[in-house]
Amino acid sequence: KASKVLSFYGLTTPPYDIDALEPHMSQRTLEVHWGKYHRDYVDGLNKQLENSPLYGHTMEELVKITYNNGNPLPEFNNAAQVWNHDFFWESMQPDGGKMPWGGLLQQIEKDFGSFDKFKEEFVEAALTLFGSGWVWLVLKKKEKRLTVIKTSNAVSPLVWGDIPILALDMWEHAYYQDYKDDRVKYVNTFMNHLVSWHAATVRMARAESFVNLGEPKIPVA
Amino acid sequence: KPINSQFELMPPPYSLSSLEPYMSRQTLEYHWGRHHRSYVENLNMQVTGTELDGMSLEEIIIASYNKGNVLPAFNNAAQVWNHDFFWQSMKPGGGGRPSGVLMELIERDFGSFDVMLRELKLATSTQFGSGWGWLAYKANRLEVGNALNPRPSEKDNKLIVARTPNAVNPLVWDYSHAYYLDYENRQADYVQIFMDKLVSWETVSARLEIAMTRAAERAREEEKQREEDEDDMLDSEAVEMYLDSDNDDSEPE
């Protein structure tokens, strides 16, 4: 009578209503992109892990382990895409866009010259990405600076030890419904209306406890 | 005056609405009229004034693939070729079953038409990210650099199913922009409809004939080359033997 209880990874819900990003990202896009693609990655991963010793890791660990130093295990694509999508949904908010502030803005100005220069680099990276992939703002641990990078298919900067601050999904399923081939408009809309600088600020604050971004200021007395 | 060989956007061999309802006019307007067009335009910009200028599309693809270290023009050149090939792979009222030599080879190499179909579906559903699924005639060649395979195997000179990422080509599915407007995430439906209603088996048969002829010609040429090489070798061995016997003569007995 008592059936075996299995707990698997679940599909995380975006931190806003499914129509909350309208008109910049339509409800239909969320229904398909989150409700179908993202769900398929989760289901696919759970199926792969059913009898696997890999089960039980956090998603971040799983992404790193299955990347296997650049010789990815079969679970990598699903694991990384689950993590990437969770991160992407949380990189946006209704009424987002505008400007970052405080320490994050200072760091952007230090590493890119100005906020506009950062935006230019981010948009350029998105438009020159060939095929499916992602554009990221990351804090490079060793170089101790913010950098824009692009990755192919499921690859996430986690695998190189970088700390992601923002992600933009450049797979066609992310924008085709709303923008068709107009990637310029999609990327600019993300920047001007969707990106959550709140989320980025929180991530940056956490990142700072792993990376020394300047001369340490030791408190006196 | 520099010669500018500009590539042109080749129209599909049917009207944009003639694949309805399986592939909508809107999909063709975007996929052919915009995506395909921008590959052509970008290629023309990239090629102008470079050493690739004046080459045929196939030559550019091979030169810019650069044995795996791809040059910037590769993606656009290969996507232009892939799309031309893709449009010609379909026709209004397509689908059904192939016949003749093509069907015989499919049955010989896959066991049955349905097995081939299953393999194609599997190949495309496991293509992660953007890419293409192909039905290809594999000659006796290695996959890398089209080198002659020194160890011919039973996989040579037969039909195979292959999938390739992004722009790489060795024939017939596409990025999600090929099906997203009509099928959203239902990729399996798209593939099924492609096989049932769109694929042009006449075109496929004609291509197979060309491929087999070419492979046979190449095999004959290589056989001839080998014979000539062997003759050369025999000749040089003969010379050496002569010298040896010369030496033998000079040796004291």
XYZ file of C-alpha atoms in Angstrom:
474
model
C 0.000 0.000 0.000
C 2.803 2.403 0.900
C 4.389 3.350 -2.406
C 8.011 4.401 -2.740
C 8.376 8.138 -2.228
C 10.651 9.843 -4.712
C 11.550 13.478 -4.459
C 12.864 15.068 -7.582
C 13.815 18.507 -8.765
C 10.771 20.680 -9.234
C 9.867 23.367 -11.740
C 10.451 26.685 -9.988
C 7.806 29.315 -10.668
C 8.951 32.762 -11.883
C 8.747 35.365 -9.098
C 5.846 37.172 -10.813
C 2.592 36.350 -12.564
C 2.812 34.727 -15.939
C 1.310 37.826 -17.613
C 3.265 40.330 -15.500
C 5.898 41.033 -18.151
C 3.318 42.060 -20.777
C 3.587 43.688 -23.252
C 7.380 43.205 -23.358
C 7.264 39.454 -22.907
C 3.857 37.987 -23.578
C 1.910 35.553 -21.461
C 2.009 33.127 -24.393
C 5.798 33.233 -24.397
C 5.882 32.457 -20.683
C 3.338 29.662 -21.127
C 5.476 27.962 -23.748
C 8.965 28.960 -22.593
C 8.439 28.360 -18.889
C 5.444 26.015 -18.977
C 6.794 23.722 -21.697
C 10.496 24.157 -22.516
C 11.664 24.760 -18.962
C 9.362 21.991 -17.682
C 10.744 19.585 -20.302
C 14.281 20.233 -19.051
C 13.191 19.494 -15.470
C 11.294 16.352 -16.484
C 14.159 15.213 -18.689
C 16.652 15.700 -15.871
C 14.536 13.809 -13.325
C 14.196 10.949 -15.739
C 17.954 10.816 -16.257
C 18.597 10.891 -12.516
C 16.030 8.232 -11.637
C 18.663 5.622 -10.909
C 21.732 7.811 -10.950
C 24.269 8.388 -8.179
C 24.247 12.050 -9.246
C 20.884 12.590 -7.619
C 20.935 14.637 -4.433
C 23.208 17.494 -5.445
C 22.111 21.093 -5.500
C 21.427 22.269 -9.018
C 24.590 24.384 -9.040
C 26.753 21.437 -7.987
C 25.054 19.259 -10.529
C 25.842 21.727 -13.325
C 29.509 21.837 -12.351
C 29.885 18.102 -11.861
C 28.122 17.107 -15.085
C 30.164 19.636 -17.072
C 33.009 17.281 -16.231
C 35.820 19.663 -17.179
C 34.475 20.243 -20.644
C 33.585 16.636 -21.404
C 29.932 16.956 -20.440
C 27.965 13.997 -19.116
C 24.544 13.312 -20.682
C 22.783 15.076 -17.793
C 24.611 18.365 -18.354
C 22.292 19.942 -20.930
C 19.161 19.448 -18.854
C 20.776 20.391 -15.550
C 22.359 23.544 -16.929
C 19.204 24.595 -18.761
C 17.147 24.202 -15.567
C 19.623 26.337 -13.674
C 19.897 28.902 -16.528
C 16.128 29.309 -16.786
C 15.616 29.709 -13.040
C 18.311 32.351 -13.161
C 16.825 34.015 -16.244
C 13.298 34.330 -14.802
C 14.803 35.895 -11.714
C 16.871 38.273 -13.850
C 13.655 40.035 -14.854
C 10.837 41.857 -13.100
C 7.729 43.758 -14.102
C 8.579 47.408 -14.687
C 12.293 46.581 -14.777
C 15.054 48.224 -16.815
C 16.285 51.734 -15.998
C 19.583 52.006 -14.095
C 21.475 50.030 -11.470
C 22.684 51.966 -8.422
C 25.152 51.905 -5.514
C 28.056 49.472 -5.469
C 26.904 47.596 -8.551
C 26.757 50.775 -10.630
C 30.197 51.821 -9.366
C 31.648 48.447 -10.293
C 30.047 48.618 -13.764
C 31.511 52.095 -14.294
C 34.906 50.917 -13.088
C 34.989 47.835 -15.341
C 33.236 49.119 -18.478
C 33.907 52.884 -18.365
C 30.244 53.781 -18.094
C 26.817 52.206 -17.829
C 26.165 52.989 -21.518
C 29.381 51.241 -22.517
C 28.288 48.165 -20.565
C 24.901 48.241 -22.337
C 26.579 48.514 -25.716
C 28.792 45.527 -24.979
C 25.897 43.452 -23.706
C 23.737 44.181 -26.771
C 26.647 43.557 -29.140
C 27.329 40.183 -27.506
C 23.669 39.188 -27.895
C 23.520 40.184 -31.551
C 26.722 38.395 -32.510
C 25.817 35.120 -30.807
C 25.362 32.499 -33.522
C 22.880 29.725 -32.925
C 21.280 29.112 -29.523
C 22.837 30.404 -26.332
C 23.011 32.929 -23.519
C 24.500 36.338 -22.753
C 25.762 37.000 -19.240
C 27.034 39.689 -16.967
C 29.441 37.846 -14.692
C 31.923 38.663 -11.968
C 35.179 36.958 -12.937
C 36.657 35.530 -9.772
C 40.320 35.623 -10.725
C 40.281 38.864 -12.690
C 38.041 40.460 -10.051
C 36.024 42.344 -12.592
C 32.635 42.386 -14.241
C 32.596 41.036 -17.804
C 30.040 40.358 -20.519
C 30.286 36.863 -21.965
C 28.228 34.699 -24.296
C 27.836 30.932 -24.141
C 26.549 28.302 -26.567
C 23.474 26.150 -26.005
C 23.300 25.184 -22.297
C 26.736 26.270 -21.141
C 26.705 28.416 -18.012
C 29.603 30.527 -16.659
C 29.290 28.562 -13.407
C 31.397 25.878 -15.004
C 34.433 28.172 -15.089
C 33.880 29.383 -11.535
C 32.547 32.781 -12.601
C 29.696 34.323 -10.648
C 26.684 35.188 -12.835
C 24.956 38.499 -12.142
C 22.499 38.617 -15.069
C 21.432 36.285 -17.881
C 19.629 36.848 -21.160
C 18.223 33.855 -23.034
C 19.101 34.091 -26.752
C 17.486 30.782 -27.777
C 14.829 31.505 -30.385
C 12.133 30.034 -28.149
C 12.749 32.965 -25.793
C 11.762 35.697 -28.224
C 10.332 34.317 -31.446
C 6.701 34.578 -30.363
C 7.046 38.261 -29.490
C 9.853 39.566 -31.702
C 10.360 37.024 -34.503
C 13.797 37.747 -35.979
C 14.045 41.252 -34.496
C 16.720 40.453 -31.964
C 17.734 44.096 -31.670
C 14.294 44.962 -30.321
C 14.240 41.950 -27.995
C 17.605 42.747 -26.445
C 16.840 46.451 -26.087
C 13.461 45.706 -24.527
C 15.171 43.407 -22.032
C 17.587 46.191 -21.144
C 15.028 48.992 -21.001
C 11.960 47.295 -19.517
C 12.666 43.852 -18.113
C 16.054 43.480 -16.438
C 15.849 43.416 -12.647
C 18.633 45.525 -11.175
C 17.251 44.559 -7.768
C 18.081 40.924 -8.440
C 21.468 41.919 -9.881
C 22.245 43.999 -6.769
C 21.453 41.111 -4.450
C 23.602 38.775 -6.530
C 26.443 41.277 -6.559
C 26.305 41.646 -2.779
C 26.560 37.877 -2.427
C 29.366 37.732 -5.009
C 31.378 40.273 -3.029
C 31.756 37.789 -0.191
C 33.690 35.540 -2.581
C 35.760 38.122 -4.433
C 37.878 40.957 -3.087
C 37.044 43.879 -5.337
C 39.607 46.360 -3.994
C 42.012 47.218 -1.214
C 40.510 45.794 1.924
C 39.392 48.497 4.330
C 40.206 47.169 7.754
C 38.063 48.831 10.360
C 40.040 50.864 12.908
C 39.114 50.144 16.523
C 38.004 47.208 -61.274
C 37.452 44.547 -58.628
C 35.024 41.815 -59.483
C 32.291 41.512 -56.937
C 30.650 38.169 -57.033
C 27.519 38.747 -55.058
C 25.329 35.878 -53.970
C 21.622 36.218 -54.435
C 18.732 35.040 -52.327
C 17.380 32.053 -54.244
C 13.603 31.795 -54.020
C 11.986 28.467 -53.046
C 10.728 26.469 -56.065
C 7.068 27.166 -55.060
C 5.024 30.110 -53.867
C 5.313 31.199 -50.251
C 1.799 30.093 -49.368
C 1.872 26.781 -51.183
C 3.040 24.737 -48.195
C -0.030 25.823 -46.178
C -1.335 24.693 -43.773
C 1.714 22.607 -42.815
C 4.185 25.422 -43.105
C 2.505 28.777 -43.040
C 3.052 31.684 -45.374
C 4.155 33.714 -42.374
C 6.854 31.174 -41.549
C 8.157 31.325 -45.121
C 8.037 35.132 -45.094
C 10.253 35.179 -42.030
C 12.337 32.093 -42.529
C 13.049 32.622 -46.215
C 12.363 36.353 -46.543
C 14.312 37.471 -43.502
C 16.518 34.814 -41.892
C 17.738 33.313 -45.147
C 18.073 36.783 -46.697
C 20.202 38.078 -43.869
C 22.576 35.104 -44.214
C 23.002 36.033 -47.894
C 23.497 39.732 -47.191
C 25.951 39.140 -44.376
C 27.886 36.650 -46.469
C 28.220 39.170 -49.288
C 29.544 41.757 -46.867
C 32.019 39.320 -45.327
C 33.335 38.014 -48.614
C 33.764 41.261 -50.544
C 37.421 42.130 -50.955
C 38.695 38.971 -49.280
C 40.377 35.949 -50.788
C 36.987 34.208 -50.723
C 35.651 36.713 -53.264
C 34.907 35.013 -56.570
C 34.622 31.496 -55.160
C 31.484 29.434 -55.519
C 29.322 28.907 -52.447
C 30.553 25.342 -51.996
C 34.160 26.469 -52.288
C 33.606 29.151 -49.662
C 32.024 26.644 -47.288
C 34.934 24.257 -47.597
C 37.582 26.974 -47.441
C 35.995 28.740 -44.464
C 35.297 25.500 -42.571
C 39.072 25.422 -42.481
C 39.243 21.849 -41.208
C 37.239 22.664 -38.116
C 38.840 25.983 -37.176
C 36.010 27.892 -38.779
C 36.536 31.322 -40.292
C 33.901 34.039 -39.805
C 32.267 33.515 -43.225
C 31.506 29.856 -42.557
C 28.270 30.272 -40.608
C 26.641 32.518 -43.183
C 27.908 30.559 -46.198
C 26.800 27.213 -44.784
C 23.419 28.585 -43.713
C 22.789 29.941 -47.225
C 23.582 26.545 -48.707
C 21.580 24.660 -46.063
C 18.517 26.821 -46.631
C 18.645 26.535 -50.439
C 18.868 22.799 -49.928
C 16.079 22.794 -47.355
C 13.585 24.691 -49.546
C 14.294 22.306 -52.386
C 13.781 19.365 -50.046
C 10.087 20.232 -49.827
C 7.196 20.641 -52.242
C 3.468 21.271 -52.055
C 1.729 17.923 -51.776
C 4.944 16.228 -50.697
C 5.344 13.370 -48.270
C 4.186 9.862 -48.937
C 6.807 7.264 -49.698
C 9.846 7.251 -51.916
C 10.224 4.746 -54.733
C 12.824 3.190 -57.002
C 16.488 3.042 -56.069
C 15.995 5.405 -53.140
C 13.430 3.113 -51.545
C 15.593 0.075 -52.250
C 18.563 1.710 -50.552
C 16.486 2.860 -47.599
C 15.266 -0.711 -47.121
C 18.735 -2.102 -47.596
C 20.453 0.324 -45.226
C 17.807 0.828 -42.551
C 15.753 -2.349 -42.813
C 12.577 -0.453 -43.637
C 11.194 2.991 -44.395
C 9.694 3.172 -40.909
C 13.021 2.468 -39.234
C 14.616 5.280 -41.251
C 11.786 7.572 -40.156
C 12.319 6.587 -36.529
C 16.023 7.266 -36.762
C 15.451 10.668 -38.324
C 13.005 11.565 -35.554
C 15.416 10.401 -32.912
C 18.280 12.335 -34.464
C 16.300 15.556 -34.594
C 14.744 15.222 -31.151
C 18.165 14.686 -29.628
C 19.718 17.637 -31.466
C 20.295 20.009 -28.563
C 20.279 23.652 -29.556
C 20.103 24.827 -33.146
C 21.005 22.484 -35.957
C 19.955 20.205 -38.778
C 18.940 16.599 -39.305
C 20.076 14.959 -42.520
C 19.545 11.919 -44.645
C 22.904 11.571 -46.345
C 24.687 9.210 -48.681
C 27.959 8.350 -47.047
C 30.732 7.652 -49.491
C 33.953 6.044 -48.391
C 35.120 9.128 -46.536
C 36.085 10.110 -43.048
C 33.888 12.743 -41.467
C 36.857 15.004 -40.931
C 38.054 17.021 -43.884
C 36.520 14.605 -46.373
C 39.672 12.474 -46.159
C 39.728 9.071 -47.743
C 38.977 6.434 -45.147
C 41.901 4.003 -45.098
C 39.732 1.412 -43.431
C 36.564 1.038 -45.459
C 33.719 -0.182 -43.311
C 30.225 -1.452 -43.906
C 29.011 2.040 -43.120
C 30.453 3.291 -46.372
C 28.541 3.777 -49.584
C 25.190 3.733 -47.879
C 22.445 5.992 -46.622
C 22.830 7.283 -43.102
C 21.005 9.610 -40.756
C 23.036 12.405 -39.221
C 22.510 15.514 -37.171
C 24.721 18.600 -37.102
C 24.902 21.618 -34.808
C 24.273 25.213 -35.883
C 25.321 25.863 -39.480
C 27.333 22.702 -40.053
C 26.136 20.575 -42.942
C 27.038 17.136 -44.207
C 19.546 17.047 -44.817
C 16.547 18.516 -43.424
C 15.545 20.241 -40.201
C 16.193 23.663 -39.045
C 16.326 26.087 -36.214
C 13.224 26.676 -34.228
C 12.546 29.603 -36.565
C 11.672 26.901 -39.101
C 8.759 25.670 -37.004
C 8.184 27.954 -34.029
C 5.444 30.056 -35.574
C 3.525 26.993 -36.707
C 4.342 24.464 -34.013
C 5.795 26.364 -31.005
C 7.607 23.730 -28.922
C 5.988 20.748 -30.661
C 9.117 19.771 -32.529
C 8.018 16.149 -32.917
C 4.814 17.277 -34.702
C 6.878 19.411 -37.031
C 9.125 16.520 -37.968
C 6.143 14.205 -38.467
C 4.378 16.748 -40.713
C 7.563 17.322 -42.643
C 7.790 13.626 -43.440
C 4.051 13.172 -44.070
C 3.231 16.290 -46.052
C 6.246 18.271 -47.156
C 9.306 16.248 -48.086
C 9.948 15.940 -51.813
C 11.074 12.364 -52.454
C 11.606 13.207 -56.150
C 14.270 15.716 -55.212
C 15.797 13.270 -52.770
C 15.924 10.540 -55.441
C 17.581 12.855 -57.924
C 20.194 13.856 -55.369
C 20.863 10.240 -54.470
C 21.520 9.426 -58.102
C 24.033 12.260 -58.343
C 25.679 11.249 -55.069
C 26.057 7.620 -56.109
C 27.444 8.557 -59.505
C 29.924 10.918 -57.912
C 31.011 8.389 -55.308
C 31.516 5.739 -57.980
C 33.529 8.114 -60.152
C 35.682 9.050 -57.223
C 36.258 5.410 -56.337
C 37.305 4.685 -59.934
C 39.701 7.621 -59.983
C 41.236 6.537 -56.706
C 41.604 2.985 -57.947
C 43.393 4.319 -61.012
C 45.597 6.513 -58.831
C 46.461 3.570 -56.633
C 47.426 1.469 -59.618
C 49.619 4.250 -60.929
C 51.238 4.644 -57.518
C 51.863 0.936 -57.363
C 53.383 1.014 -60.820
C 55.625 3.843 -59.723
C 56.632 1.878 -56.693
C 57.381 -1.203 -58.725
C 59.461 0.942 -61.069
C 61.539 2.395 -58.252
C 61.928 -0.990 -56.634
C 63.164 -2.311 -59.932
C 65.769 0.449 -60.098
C 66.948 -0.354 -56.616
C 67.172 -4.010 -57.375
C 69.292 -3.171 -60.364
C 71.589 -1.073 -58.191
C 71.725 -3.814 -55.627
C 72.729 -6.329 -58.191
C 75.254 -3.793 -59.409
C 76.680 -3.687 -55.939
C 76.540 -7.434 -55.745
C 78.696 -7.565 -58.801
C 81.307 -5.343 -57.225
C 81.445 -7.414 -54.086
C 84.125 -9.966 -53.810
C 82.865 -13.498 -54.055
